[in-house]
Coordinates of C-alpha atoms in Angstrom, one line a residue:
X1 CA 122.8 241.8 188.1
X2 CA 121.3 242.4 184.6
X3 CA 117.5 242.5 184.5
X4 CA 115.3 240.7 182.1
X5 CA 114.4 244.0 180.6
X6 CA 118.0 244.9 180.0
X7 CA 118.7 241.5 178.4
X8 CA 115.7 241.9 176.1
X9 CA 116.8 245.4 175.2
X10 CA 120.1 244.0 174.1
X11 CA 118.2 241.5 171.9
X12 CA 116.1 244.2 170.3
X13 CA 119.2 246.5 169.8
X14 CA 121.0 243.7 168.1
X15 CA 118.1 242.6 165.8
X16 CA 117.0 246.0 164.8
X17 CA 120.1 248.1 164.7
X18 CA 122.8 245.6 163.7
X19 CA 120.9 243.4 161.3
X20 CA 118.7 246.1 159.8
X21 CA 120.0 249.7 160.3
X22 CA 123.7 248.8 159.8
X23 CA 123.3 246.6 156.7
X24 CA 124.7 247.9 153.4
X25 CA 123.2 246.1 150.4
X26 CA 122.0 242.9 152.1
X27 CA 119.0 244.0 154.2
X28 CA 116.6 241.4 153.1
X29 CA 119.1 238.5 153.3
X30 CA 120.3 239.5 156.8
X31 CA 116.9 240.1 158.1
X32 CA 115.7 236.7 156.8
X33 CA 118.6 235.0 158.5
X34 CA 117.9 237.0 161.7
X35 CA 114.3 235.8 161.7
X36 CA 115.4 232.2 161.2
X37 CA 117.8 232.4 164.1
X38 CA 115.1 233.9 166.3
X39 CA 112.6 231.2 165.4
X40 CA 115.1 228.5 166.2
X41 CA 115.6 226.9 162.8
X42 CA 118.5 224.4 163.2
X43 CA 120.0 225.1 159.8
X44 CA 120.8 228.6 161.0
X45 CA 122.0 227.9 164.5
X46 CA 125.4 229.3 165.6
X47 CA 128.2 227.2 164.2
X48 CA 126.4 226.5 160.9
X49 CA 128.4 227.4 157.8
X50 CA 125.8 230.2 156.9
X51 CA 126.4 231.9 160.2
X52 CA 130.2 231.4 160.2
X53 CA 130.5 232.9 156.7
X54 CA 128.4 235.8 157.7
X55 CA 130.5 236.5 160.7
X56 CA 133.9 235.7 159.3
X57 CA 136.6 238.3 159.4
X58 CA 136.9 238.5 155.6
X59 CA 133.1 238.9 155.0
X60 CA 132.1 241.1 157.8
X61 CA 133.3 244.5 156.4
X62 CA 131.3 243.8 153.2
X63 CA 128.2 242.6 155.0
X64 CA 127.8 245.0 157.9
X65 CA 128.7 248.6 158.5
X66 CA 129.7 248.0 162.1
X67 CA 130.9 250.8 164.4
X68 CA 133.2 249.8 167.2
X69 CA 132.1 250.9 170.6
X70 CA 134.4 252.5 173.2
X71 CA 136.1 250.3 175.7
X72 CA 133.6 251.2 178.5
X73 CA 130.7 250.1 176.3
X74 CA 132.5 246.9 175.3
X75 CA 133.2 246.0 178.9
X76 CA 129.5 246.6 179.7
X77 CA 128.5 244.4 176.8
X78 CA 130.8 241.6 178.1
X79 CA 129.1 241.8 181.5
X80 CA 125.7 241.7 179.8
X81 CA 126.8 238.8 177.7
X82 CA 128.1 236.8 180.6
X83 CA 125.0 237.4 182.6
X84 CA 122.7 236.5 179.7
X85 CA 124.5 233.2 179.2
X86 CA 123.8 232.3 182.8
X87 CA 120.2 233.4 182.9
X88 CA 118.9 233.1 179.4
X89 CA 118.9 230.2 176.9
X90 CA 118.3 229.2 173.3
X91 CA 118.5 231.7 170.5
X92 CA 118.8 234.7 172.8
X93 CA 122.3 233.5 173.8
X94 CA 123.2 233.2 170.2
X95 CA 122.2 236.7 169.5
X96 CA 124.1 238.2 172.5
X97 CA 127.2 236.1 171.7
X98 CA 127.1 237.2 168.0
X99 CA 127.0 240.8 169.1
X100 CA 130.1 240.5 171.2
X101 CA 131.9 238.5 168.5
X102 CA 130.9 241.2 166.0
X103 CA 132.4 243.9 168.2
X104 CA 135.6 242.0 168.7
X105 CA 136.1 241.4 165.0
X106 CA 135.6 245.1 164.4
X107 CA 138.2 245.9 167.1
X108 CA 140.7 243.5 165.5
X109 CA 140.1 245.0 162.0
X110 CA 140.4 248.5 163.4
X111 CA 143.4 250.7 162.4
X112 CA 143.1 252.6 165.6
X113 CA 146.6 252.3 167.3
X114 CA 145.1 252.8 170.8
X115 CA 142.8 249.8 170.2
X116 CA 145.6 247.7 168.7
X117 CA 147.8 248.4 171.8
X118 CA 145.1 247.5 174.2
X119 CA 144.3 244.3 172.4
X120 CA 148.0 243.4 172.4
X121 CA 148.3 244.1 176.2
X122 CA 145.2 242.0 176.9
X123 CA 146.5 239.1 174.8
X124 CA 149.9 239.2 176.5
X125 CA 148.5 239.5 180.0
X126 CA 146.4 236.3 179.4
X127 CA 149.4 234.2 178.3
X128 CA 150.2 231.3 180.6
X129 CA 153.7 230.7 179.2
X130 CA 156.1 233.6 178.5
X131 CA 159.5 233.4 176.9
X132 CA 162.2 236.1 177.4
X133 CA 166.0 236.5 177.8
X134 CA 167.4 237.1 181.3
X135 CA 168.1 240.7 180.6
X136 CA 164.8 241.4 178.9
X137 CA 163.0 240.1 182.0
X138 CA 164.2 243.3 183.7
X139 CA 162.8 245.6 181.0
X140 CA 160.4 248.1 182.4
X141 CA 157.6 247.3 179.8
X142 CA 158.0 243.6 180.6
X143 CA 157.7 244.2 184.3
X144 CA 154.5 246.2 183.7
X145 CA 152.9 243.1 182.1
X146 CA 154.5 240.4 184.3
X147 CA 155.5 241.3 187.9
X148 CA 155.5 237.7 189.1
X149 CA 155.4 234.1 187.9
X150 CA 154.4 230.9 189.6
X151 CA 157.5 229.2 188.1
X152 CA 160.5 230.6 186.3
X153 CA 162.7 228.2 184.2
X154 CA 166.1 229.4 183.1
X155 CA 167.7 227.3 180.4
X156 CA 171.4 227.2 179.4
X157 CA 171.9 228.7 182.8
X158 CA 175.7 228.1 183.0
X159 CA 176.1 230.9 180.4
X160 CA 174.4 233.5 182.6
X161 CA 176.4 235.9 184.8
X162 CA 175.3 236.2 188.4
X163 CA 173.7 239.6 187.7
X164 CA 171.9 238.3 184.6
X165 CA 170.6 235.3 186.5
X166 CA 169.4 237.4 189.4
X167 CA 166.8 239.3 187.2
X168 CA 164.5 236.3 186.3
X169 CA 165.0 234.6 189.7
X170 CA 163.4 237.6 191.5
X171 CA 160.2 237.2 189.5
X172 CA 159.5 233.6 190.4
X173 CA 157.8 232.0 193.3
X174 CA 159.7 228.8 192.3
X175 CA 162.9 228.9 190.2
X176 CA 164.2 225.9 188.1
X177 CA 167.7 226.2 186.7
X178 CA 168.5 224.0 183.8
X179 CA 172.0 223.7 182.4
X180 CA 175.3 221.9 182.2
X181 CA 177.6 222.8 185.1
X182 CA 180.5 221.0 183.3
X183 CA 180.5 223.4 180.4
X184 CA 182.0 226.9 180.0
X185 CA 181.0 229.6 182.5
X186 CA 179.8 233.1 181.3
X187 CA 181.8 234.4 178.4
X188 CA 182.7 238.1 178.1
X189 CA 184.2 240.2 175.4
X190 CA 187.3 242.3 175.8
X191 CA 189.2 242.1 179.1
X192 CA 189.2 245.9 179.2
X193 CA 185.6 245.9 180.3
X194 CA 186.7 244.4 183.7
X195 CA 189.3 247.2 184.1
X196 CA 186.7 249.9 183.4
X197 CA 184.1 248.3 185.7
X198 CA 186.7 247.8 188.5
X199 CA 187.7 251.4 188.3
X200 CA 184.1 252.6 188.5
X201 CA 183.4 250.3 191.4
X202 CA 186.8 250.9 193.1
X203 CA 187.4 247.2 193.2
X204 CA 190.4 245.0 192.3
X205 CA 190.2 244.0 188.6
X206 CA 191.1 240.3 189.1
X207 CA 188.7 239.8 192.0
X208 CA 185.8 241.4 190.0
X209 CA 186.7 239.4 186.9
X210 CA 186.7 236.2 189.0
X211 CA 183.3 237.0 190.5
X212 CA 181.6 237.8 187.2
X213 CA 183.2 234.8 185.4
X214 CA 182.3 232.3 188.1
X215 CA 179.3 230.1 187.2
X216 CA 176.8 230.8 189.9
X217 CA 174.8 227.7 188.6
X218 CA 177.8 225.5 189.1
X219 CA 178.5 226.9 192.6
X220 CA 174.9 226.5 193.7
X221 CA 174.5 223.1 192.1
X222 CA 177.6 221.7 193.9
X223 CA 176.4 223.3 197.2
X224 CA 172.9 221.8 196.9
X225 CA 174.3 218.4 196.1
X226 CA 176.1 218.5 199.4
X227 CA 173.2 219.7 201.5
X228 CA 170.2 218.1 199.8
X229 CA 169.4 215.1 197.7
X230 CA 166.0 216.4 196.6
X231 CA 166.8 219.8 195.1
X232 CA 169.1 218.7 192.3
X233 CA 168.7 216.2 189.5
X234 CA 171.2 215.2 186.8
X235 CA 169.8 214.1 183.5
X236 CA 172.0 211.1 182.6
X237 CA 170.3 209.9 179.4
X238 CA 171.8 211.6 176.3
X239 CA 170.4 211.4 172.8
X240 CA 172.9 213.5 171.0
X241 CA 176.0 211.6 170.2
X242 CA 177.2 208.2 169.1
X243 CA 178.1 206.0 172.1
X244 CA 181.8 206.0 171.2
X245 CA 181.9 209.8 171.4
X246 CA 179.9 209.7 174.6
X247 CA 182.5 207.3 176.0
X248 CA 185.2 209.9 175.3
X249 CA 183.5 212.7 177.2
X250 CA 181.8 210.7 179.9
X251 CA 184.8 211.3 182.1
X252 CA 183.4 214.9 182.8
X253 CA 180.2 213.4 184.2
X254 CA 181.6 210.8 186.5
X255 CA 180.8 208.2 183.8
X256 CA 177.1 208.5 184.6
X257 CA 176.0 209.3 181.0
X258 CA 173.9 206.6 179.2
X259 CA 172.6 206.3 175.7
X260 CA 168.9 207.4 175.8
X261 CA 167.3 205.0 173.5
X262 CA 169.8 202.3 174.2
X263 CA 173.4 201.7 172.8
X264 CA 172.4 199.8 169.7
X265 CA 169.5 202.2 168.7
X266 CA 171.6 205.3 169.3
X267 CA 174.6 203.8 167.4
X268 CA 172.3 203.0 164.5
X269 CA 170.8 206.5 164.5
X270 CA 174.2 208.2 164.5
X271 CA 175.8 206.6 161.4
X272 CA 177.6 209.1 159.1
X273 CA 178.2 207.0 156.0
X274 CA 181.6 208.7 155.3
X275 CA 184.5 206.6 154.1
X276 CA 187.9 208.2 153.4
X277 CA 190.7 205.8 152.5
X278 CA 191.7 203.4 155.1
X279 CA 191.9 205.9 157.9
X280 CA 188.1 206.7 158.2
X281 CA 185.8 203.7 157.6
X282 CA 182.0 204.1 157.9
X283 CA 181.9 202.4 161.3
X284 CA 184.4 204.8 162.8
X285 CA 183.0 207.7 164.9
X286 CA 186.1 209.1 166.6
X287 CA 189.5 209.7 165.1
X288 CA 192.6 211.3 166.4
X289 CA 195.1 212.5 163.8
X290 CA 198.5 213.0 165.4
X291 CA 201.1 215.6 164.2
X292 CA 204.8 214.7 163.8
X293 CA 207.4 216.6 165.7
X294 CA 208.9 218.1 162.5
X295 CA 209.7 221.8 162.5
X296 CA 207.4 222.5 159.6
X297 CA 204.5 221.2 161.6
X298 CA 205.2 223.5 164.5
X299 CA 202.7 226.2 165.5
X300 CA 203.5 229.9 165.3
X301 CA 202.5 232.8 167.5
X302 CA 200.2 235.6 166.2
X303 CA 199.8 238.3 168.7
X304 CA 198.1 236.8 171.7
X305 CA 196.9 233.8 169.7
X306 CA 198.4 230.9 167.9
X307 CA 198.0 229.2 164.5
X308 CA 199.4 226.1 162.7
X309 CA 199.4 226.6 158.9
X310 CA 200.0 222.9 157.9
X311 CA 197.4 221.7 160.4
X312 CA 194.9 224.2 158.9
X313 CA 195.7 222.8 155.4
X314 CA 195.1 219.2 156.7
X315 CA 191.8 220.2 158.2
X316 CA 190.8 221.9 154.9
X317 CA 191.7 218.8 152.9
X318 CA 189.6 216.6 155.2
X319 CA 186.7 219.0 155.2
X320 CA 186.6 219.2 151.4
X321 CA 186.8 215.4 151.1
X322 CA 183.8 215.0 153.4
X323 CA 181.8 217.7 151.6
X324 CA 182.5 216.1 148.2
X325 CA 181.4 212.7 149.5
X326 CA 178.2 214.0 151.0
X327 CA 177.5 215.8 147.7
X328 CA 178.1 212.6 145.6
X329 CA 175.9 210.5 147.9
X330 CA 173.1 213.1 147.6
X331 CA 171.9 212.6 151.2
X332 CA 168.3 213.6 151.6
X333 CA 169.0 214.8 155.1
X334 CA 171.0 217.9 155.8
X335 CA 174.4 217.3 157.3
X336 CA 175.8 220.0 159.7
X337 CA 179.6 220.2 159.9
X338 CA 181.5 222.2 162.5
X339 CA 185.2 223.2 162.4
X340 CA 186.6 224.6 165.6
X341 CA 189.8 225.5 167.4
X342 CA 190.6 226.9 170.8
X343 CA 192.5 229.7 169.0
X344 CA 190.8 232.5 167.0
X345 CA 193.9 232.9 164.8
X346 CA 193.5 229.3 163.6
X347 CA 189.8 229.5 162.9
X348 CA 190.4 232.8 161.0
X349 CA 193.1 231.1 158.9
X350 CA 190.8 228.1 158.1
X351 CA 188.0 230.5 157.1
X352 CA 190.3 232.4 154.8
X353 CA 191.6 229.2 153.2
X354 CA 188.2 227.8 152.7
X355 CA 186.8 231.0 151.1
X356 CA 187.5 229.8 147.5
X357 CA 185.8 226.5 148.2
X358 CA 182.5 227.9 149.5
X359 CA 180.9 227.4 146.1
X360 CA 181.4 223.6 146.5
X361 CA 178.9 223.5 149.4
X362 CA 175.8 221.6 148.4
X363 CA 172.3 222.3 149.7
X364 CA 172.4 219.4 152.1
X365 CA 175.6 220.6 153.9
X366 CA 175.7 223.4 156.4
X367 CA 179.1 224.6 157.7
X368 CA 180.2 226.6 160.7
X369 CA 183.8 227.6 161.5
X370 CA 184.4 229.2 164.8
X371 CA 186.2 229.0 168.2
X372 CA 185.3 226.4 170.8
X373 CA 183.7 229.0 173.0
X374 CA 181.3 230.0 170.3
X375 CA 180.2 226.4 169.8
X376 CA 178.8 226.1 173.3
X377 CA 175.2 225.1 173.3
X378 CA 175.4 223.8 169.7
X379 CA 175.7 220.4 168.2
X380 CA 176.8 219.2 164.7
X381 CA 176.7 215.9 162.8
X382 CA 180.5 216.1 162.2
X383 CA 183.0 218.1 164.2
X384 CA 186.7 218.7 163.3
X385 CA 188.7 220.0 166.2
X386 CA 192.1 221.7 165.5
X387 CA 194.4 221.7 168.6
X388 CA 197.2 223.8 167.0
X389 CA 199.9 223.6 169.6
X390 CA 202.8 221.5 168.4
X391 CA 206.2 222.2 169.9
X392 CA 208.1 220.0 172.5
X393 CA 209.3 223.1 174.3
X394 CA 205.8 224.6 174.7
X395 CA 203.3 223.9 177.4
X396 CA 199.6 224.1 176.5
X397 CA 198.0 227.3 177.8
X398 CA 196.0 227.5 181.0
X399 CA 192.7 228.0 179.1
X400 CA 193.4 224.7 177.1
X401 CA 193.6 222.9 180.4
X402 CA 190.1 224.0 181.6
X403 CA 187.9 220.9 181.9
X404 CA 184.8 222.8 180.8
X405 CA 186.5 223.9 177.5
X406 CA 187.9 220.4 176.8
X407 CA 184.4 219.1 177.3
X408 CA 182.7 221.6 175.0
X409 CA 185.4 220.9 172.3
X410 CA 184.8 217.2 172.2
X411 CA 181.0 217.0 172.9
X412 CA 179.5 218.9 170.0
X413 CA 179.6 216.0 167.6
X414 CA 176.6 213.7 166.9
X415 CA 178.0 211.3 164.4
X416 CA 181.7 211.8 163.9
X417 CA 184.5 213.5 165.9
X418 CA 187.9 214.2 164.2
X419 CA 190.6 215.5 166.5
X420 CA 193.7 217.0 164.8
X421 CA 196.6 217.7 167.2
X422 CA 199.9 216.8 168.8
X423 CA 199.5 213.9 171.2
X424 CA 202.9 214.8 172.6
X425 CA 201.9 218.3 173.7
X426 CA 198.4 217.3 174.9
X427 CA 198.9 213.8 176.3
X428 CA 202.6 212.8 176.7
X429 CA 203.8 216.2 178.1
X430 CA 202.7 216.3 181.7
X431 CA 200.0 218.8 182.7
X432 CA 196.9 218.9 184.8
X433 CA 194.9 218.2 181.6
X434 CA 197.0 215.5 180.0
X435 CA 194.9 212.8 181.6
X436 CA 191.7 214.2 180.2
X437 CA 193.1 214.5 176.7
X438 CA 194.6 211.0 177.2
X439 CA 191.2 209.4 177.8
X440 CA 189.9 210.9 174.6
X441 CA 192.9 209.4 172.8
X442 CA 192.4 206.0 174.5
X443 CA 188.8 205.8 173.2
X444 CA 190.0 206.8 169.7
X445 CA 192.6 204.0 169.8
X446 CA 190.1 201.3 171.2
X447 CA 186.9 202.2 169.5
X448 CA 187.9 204.5 166.6
X449 CA 191.1 205.3 164.8
X450 CA 194.5 206.7 165.8
X451 CA 196.5 207.8 162.7
X452 CA 199.3 210.1 161.7
X453 CA 199.0 213.0 159.2
X454 CA 200.7 211.0 156.4
X455 CA 198.1 208.3 156.7
X456 CA 195.6 211.0 155.7
X457 CA 197.8 212.8 153.2
X458 CA 198.9 209.6 151.6

């Protein structure tokens, strides 16, 4: 406990040393203000503009020559301050509080790296909410500051590998996993990494790859759905996409998705205002452009990937028409456009072809061209999906039949979804994915537009 004498000593030290001995050119002014504070004149109570100006960060260095005490002294001062607030009242509290604030301002203004580091650590340790990536949560310096949390929330969890997910989960008393179990599992780079890891661990490459690429979130979610009704929850209200686009991808969610603000409100909020000939009116939000079975429209192989030159040209034509119309309309809001394909060779071709037209992009248009896997977690106002494969003798690849990848491809659009691809290869030719593509095509025919390439080319 701090005695009355110690508290009084602190008052005297503050009045005499800080306000008299440490002044530079303002002794009389500061001394007068000090006396007015001590005598209790309301004009100079703490919080008044005179006092705040005197103690402001900008004015303090020019007003007082304040030396910053060591950390032990500062801690003692904090104890004396807390005790004084409990036992004393009136102007004495103001004086004690001002002394502590003065010391802290000096610390903040100090160039001493040791002080700066300690202040940073103190600030971080007092945070109630901390953000970090899964892997950063395992960093040694992070663990020094935060060894445990009451609640850990992991977002976009379907992207995390089991080992990545394990790190933050070990830090939480309670763990909440948030993500879409119907989207793509963790994505890795070169397949060679699995071979190297398998050799080091003396495991089978295929088995190790399967373990690491498996979505732990999806496995756990499906398990918990079976064993408990209270530990899982599916968010069925979506606010992203126009109801017609939602109808096309609702098949992946057991048709449980609903328009968040209501069908009419969401439909009104997701208008695009684009009109291109007769094939794309302003009230159309999903279009499938079918490719003919002509040899010139067939895809070609490029290494382990595929591309379709004429389809790329068609995509580019549509893209430039949309950009030109948005530029002419001078929309106040920014329109985000995405162009994607399941094949890297196709997206690279479209990027190369679009290079000369980059200068036509207006300030209200933002464009991204990339593969479907890279679009996971994103959303765009307008999405153009290039399916590439067009050959009656070719079956679509296994990764094109993955429900999660089909879902990501068609669920990025907010206002307008344009699909360019062969309905023969993706719908008519039997496969375990033809029904899923077929439902997207059905929605386009019923709610949007189903046209051929020459309807677009004229």
